Amino acid sequence: MAHDDLSGKDITAVSSAGVSHETAAPGTAVIPSETFENPGFPAHRPRVTDTDPKAEKKAERQVYTFFYLSIVGSIFAIASYMAFPIEDGDTGALRLHTMMLGIGIVLALFGLGFGAVHWSKSLMANHEGIDQRHPVRGSEETRARAVEIFKQANEESGFGRRTLVRNTLLGALVAFPLPAVVLFRGWGPQNENPVEMLEHTFWKKGARLTLDPSGLPIKASDVTLGSAFHVIPEGLNESEHRLEEKAKAAVLLMRLDPSKLKESAERTGWSYDGIVAYSKICTHVGCPVALYEQQTHHLLCPCHQSTFDVTEECKVIFGPAKRALPQLPIAVDGEGYLIAQSDFHEPVGPSFWERSSS
Amino acid sequence: MSTVTTPDTAPAPAPTQTSSQRSSTSRFTEAAANYIDERTSISGVVKEFGRKIFPDHWSFMLGEVALYSFVVILLTGTFLTFFFQASMAEVVYNGSYVPLKGVEMSTAMSSTLNISFDVRGGLLIRQIHHWAALTFIAAIGIHMLRIYFTGAFRKPRELNWVIGFILFILALAEGFTGYSLPDDLLSGNGLRIIDGLIKGLPVVGTWISFLLFGGEFPGTDIVGRLYSLHILLLPAILAVMLALHLVFVVVHKHTQWSGPGQTKDNVVGSPILPMFAAKAGGFFFIVFGVIALMGTFFTINPIWNYGPYDPSPVSAGTQPDWYIGFADGALRLIPPGLEFELWDRTWSFNIIIPVLILTGLIVAVLVYPFIEAWITGDKREHHLLDRPRNAPTRTAIGVAGVLFYAALWGAASSDLIATHFQLSIEGVIHVNQALLILGPIVGYLVTKRVCLALQKKDREIALHGFESGRIVRLPGGEYIEVHQPVDEYERWKLVDYNDYQPLMIRPNAQGKITSVQRLRAGMSRWFFEDRIAPVSPKEIERGGHH
Ligand code: HEM
Ligand code: FES
């Protein structure tokens, strides 16, 4: 009966025929009572290079030829480095330089590699070597001695006896890395709260909608039916935190047939004559939702294929995102340019823990 | 210690030889060796390890490929550090690449462009570095599969499996941090996804993102921080883990296949000096050469085509490097609508669930050796590898895992698949979702059947020999195919394997059966119910005469 010594006394494996020769438990392994004999090594077969001196000489020649080639490769690489400059900024020259240098280096490496392997395979003695294995666990004496040493150390230090000394030591060891953890607070700016920052963008009442990246303002009359524009708020390019602001404020502007737009009551007046503006930052994990299908009025996020329906206030119709893209309420100023009525009414971009619609 | 079957042929230097007869080189070698040994006792190391035996099999070289590509990474990466500037300060590009002249970008991006266009050999080294990284990760992955499917993780090697697995995770982290350094459009978009992913985690997400990016995304800190990780912290941990990994290989000695003369108590192969050293050393240069060849001829990560990072533009078909694909795929395959507001907080299960699934996958791989050991209850050391067919359930689980991973990975290219084959994106995603669930199940069942069939075939061959292809007509008019018996060397490979039976539950001393026992017995039944025992000598005796 094989006995299991981990979960103990009560589980018994099915009886395995025969007896194990090992001290360690074989668990549920079947130890057959009679087995085949290992037939031992088959006869060693000599290679051609072992028997034919001519073949041996030839192999030797091949090996040093490889090594010679390697030297040639290295020299070729150095020569190419000098002979093929790239400074004139021509991509053809760059390609040639990279190729010639690379070929030299590859030749140097392959010469060494194939030479050494060929040498080992054809010329070095290839008789089989055998090592004996020993159990990984230490011998009984070694283990006994180790236990004895620990006991003695315990005795001499009183580690087990002086419990208060031991416990305070452990406590101190646990506490001492904690300041290092606190120091990581310094990774983010002090006195700033990420939640507040996520709730506002660069848009504000009256800010003109401008083209990304040029920053030129957009006239409502320029937005023809069916067109789409990539938009940023005016002044964003000059802002100190251009990329951080852009990562929240990027907007897509589209003009649809007004009869196609289904607008909810609380959003009346957010669009202008079929022109609508929606956040371009995906509500999944924040990629720019950059693909507009004019026929279907769908916006597609290239990252994980969330799809938003512009006619239905950009609600999600496919993919992992859950929330609709936030809408930017727009209007037209006295000169006919598109402006924002306000900032977004909810945080844009990926969800975060503290976000709530109430 | 190693013994060699044939005596060493190299004659020891005859004691009668006088120093004047010896060549000056040999005198110099001797003096140098003596000098060093008197200061390091290196002779002991040579005595201990010089003739250590390494078994030879192509699949044992996968770990070597990983090791050698890591060396290539270190060499080329060090070169890159001399030119790369990990700063996100804005500059106007003014290098040799004309299309980007005058464009505002980060210093990181512009220095990477300089490496590519203005430093001689820079593009080559950069490309070799990236190809080496890809080779490194691929080699680790395949190496890990080899360990799994041959059962090389069993006692005493479980801890080395854990170390190896940590190496794999570190390699992924190295790859991702490195990929993000140039601060180009694609890598910046990858970071944006990471940012969104972190923000979606409950309770801590917003703050972790805030700290990691030093404020709002993208901020001006992240490249510098990733740089510290990429060239200092991660490589240092990696190198230590790698050293530990190799120390364990030496302590345990390498596993080997069962074969004539190869037993669980020995290691058969070539000695380190000279054979193994020459072969492995040569192989290092070949691996290096292949990687350099790829770096020479195949463009990789042409950041000049992508341009600097900007949160607004992005092109269709954006993809991370392939080894991150499985995580990206998990994000794509999650069914829609899984985000809720509860108690005034946002619960993004569309992020939490994929993260949990990936964590579960990782943990499952990590603890597999311990689970299998618990099920078998086998406490013996195992130094002979299993042929995958001889452990059908393990092999089937492995195939299921690989298919699960493959479905996630394939999903990361769902848009490319859709546009390439003119399919609807919804269709591709739904097929992928089905594959994620069904693929592993079907793969498991088929693999198990195939393994059992192969085992049966092995039994047939061991008992009755090979089909020789020679058809003979018997006097009675009946046709039979002549079977050629296998010799004892061949047969040995077919019969020498571990066989397990399911565990039976018995009540314990109190007459009770605990639920842990039930679980274990159930698992054991699952593992070993379908089993095909190896041929025994008795069967051959009986089978031989008919
Ligand atoms: C150990 C695994 C490593 C992996 C998997 C890895 C991977 C990568 C990858 C994928 C890149 C992007 C390359 C590109 O620009 O296309 C990269 C860049 C870089 N790596 Fe590594 N790397 C590793 C180790 C190292 C080490 C040890 C160093 C330095 C000692 C290093 C230094 C660099 C530098 C400076 C860059 C940025 C330069 C540039 O992008 O041109 N890497 N790495
Ligand atoms: S970021 Fe848009 S779908 Fe994931």
XYZ file of N, CA, C and O and ligand atoms in Angstrom, chain B residues 70 73-74 77-78 80-81 84 112 115 126 129-130 133 136-137 171 174-175 178-179 181-182 227 230-231 235 238 300-301 321 323, ligand 1:
171
model
N 19.605 36.830 -24.485
C 19.720 37.801 -23.392
C 21.093 38.472 -23.432
O 21.213 39.685 -23.225
N 21.014 40.990 -26.036
C 20.246 42.144 -25.554
C 21.122 43.040 -24.683
O 21.126 44.268 -24.838
N 21.883 42.422 -23.780
C 22.738 43.222 -22.898
C 23.779 44.003 -23.702
O 24.003 45.192 -23.467
N 21.906 46.623 -25.945
C 21.216 47.593 -25.088
C 22.205 48.574 -24.487
O 21.941 49.777 -24.400
N 23.368 48.057 -24.076
C 24.373 48.944 -23.502
C 24.817 49.980 -24.528
O 24.937 51.167 -24.228
N 23.021 51.156 -26.919
C 21.940 52.132 -27.087
C 21.921 53.172 -25.966
O 21.613 54.343 -26.195
N 22.268 52.736 -24.726
C 22.222 53.695 -23.609
C 23.160 54.872 -23.829
O 22.937 55.949 -23.288
N 20.750 57.060 -26.272
C 19.344 57.316 -25.980
C 19.210 58.304 -24.825
O 19.970 58.253 -23.866
N 15.980 58.675 -30.337
C 15.842 57.378 -31.003
C 15.963 57.545 -32.522
O 16.553 56.712 -33.209
N 19.584 57.838 -33.215
C 20.227 56.526 -33.235
C 20.009 55.881 -34.606
O 20.897 55.274 -35.181
N 20.040 48.962 -33.069
C 18.682 49.105 -32.536
C 17.800 47.953 -33.001
O 17.032 47.381 -32.239
N 18.779 44.782 -31.311
C 18.258 44.789 -29.943
C 16.790 44.358 -29.932
O 16.381 43.523 -29.129
N 16.015 44.905 -30.825
C 14.584 44.571 -30.834
C 14.363 43.118 -31.263
O 13.582 42.387 -30.640
N 15.197 40.873 -28.481
C 14.156 40.855 -27.455
C 13.031 39.909 -27.872
O 12.541 39.112 -27.057
N 14.253 36.388 -27.569
C 14.360 36.069 -26.141
C 13.014 35.584 -25.600
O 12.902 34.496 -25.017
N 11.993 36.367 -25.860
C 10.681 36.034 -25.303
C 10.119 34.776 -25.963
O 9.585 33.892 -25.282
N 10.697 39.093 -18.497
C 11.000 39.342 -19.907
C 9.869 40.129 -20.566
O 10.115 41.050 -21.342
N 10.240 43.629 -19.407
C 11.353 44.261 -20.120
C 10.913 44.674 -21.514
O 11.204 45.771 -21.978
N 10.232 43.756 -22.173
C 9.786 44.043 -23.531
C 8.852 45.236 -23.559
O 9.016 46.154 -24.363
N 10.685 48.513 -22.718
C 11.557 48.916 -23.820
C 10.776 49.467 -24.987
O 11.119 50.494 -25.576
N 9.690 48.807 -25.302
C 8.835 49.213 -26.423
C 8.313 50.637 -26.205
O 8.097 51.378 -27.162
N 9.831 53.101 -24.623
C 10.847 54.155 -24.467
C 10.891 55.181 -25.591
O 10.998 56.373 -25.318
N 10.822 54.782 -26.862
C 10.991 55.796 -27.910
C 9.886 56.854 -27.930
O 10.039 57.862 -28.594
N 12.508 53.884 -18.092
C 13.928 53.698 -18.405
C 14.669 53.105 -17.205
O 15.458 52.176 -17.357
N 13.743 49.615 -17.116
C 14.185 48.845 -18.275
C 15.674 48.558 -18.254
O 16.104 47.482 -18.663
N 16.488 49.514 -17.836
C 17.931 49.254 -17.929
C 18.570 48.972 -16.575
O 19.711 48.572 -16.520
N 16.629 44.383 -15.510
C 17.766 43.536 -15.896
C 18.518 42.984 -14.686
O 18.990 41.851 -14.720
N 16.496 40.221 -13.353
C 16.559 39.160 -14.357
C 17.879 38.397 -14.271
O 17.907 37.162 -14.287
N 12.397 46.695 -38.115
C 11.464 46.454 -37.023
C 11.210 47.747 -36.282
O 12.125 48.538 -36.081
N 9.975 47.971 -35.926
C 9.577 49.172 -35.201
C 10.065 50.453 -35.868
O 10.828 51.213 -35.270
N 3.450 44.851 -29.547
C 4.337 43.749 -29.914
C 3.601 42.442 -29.593
O 2.781 42.386 -28.680
N 3.980 39.708 -28.031
C 3.917 39.009 -26.748
C 2.942 39.659 -25.784
O 2.606 39.085 -24.755
C 16.198 41.671 -20.909
C 15.336 41.892 -21.781
C 15.202 43.121 -22.651
C 14.203 43.218 -23.548
C 13.152 42.147 -23.791
C 14.335 44.496 -24.201
C 13.484 44.973 -25.177
C 13.530 46.231 -25.758
C 12.658 46.709 -26.786
C 11.542 45.914 -27.433
C 13.013 47.990 -27.074
C 12.421 48.891 -28.113
C 13.484 48.960 -29.159
C 13.180 49.860 -30.284
O 13.495 51.027 -30.161
O 12.655 49.373 -31.253
C 14.098 48.332 -26.206
C 14.750 49.548 -26.202
C 15.855 49.841 -25.426
N 16.562 48.984 -24.631
Fe 16.015 47.077 -24.198
N 15.431 45.148 -23.699
C 15.993 44.346 -22.743
C 17.125 44.646 -22.012
C 17.842 45.829 -22.100
C 19.009 46.115 -21.353
C 19.635 45.169 -20.362
C 19.431 47.369 -21.707
C 20.611 48.154 -21.235
C 21.552 47.798 -20.428
C 18.509 47.865 -22.663
C 18.577 49.122 -23.243
C 17.625 49.655 -24.080
C 17.584 51.011 -24.518
C 18.556 52.101 -24.151
C 16.453 51.130 -25.352
C 15.928 52.391 -26.026
C 16.667 52.743 -27.229
C 15.831 52.806 -28.487
O 14.618 52.618 -28.455
O 16.406 53.022 -29.510
N 17.560 46.909 -22.885
N 14.397 47.245 -25.416
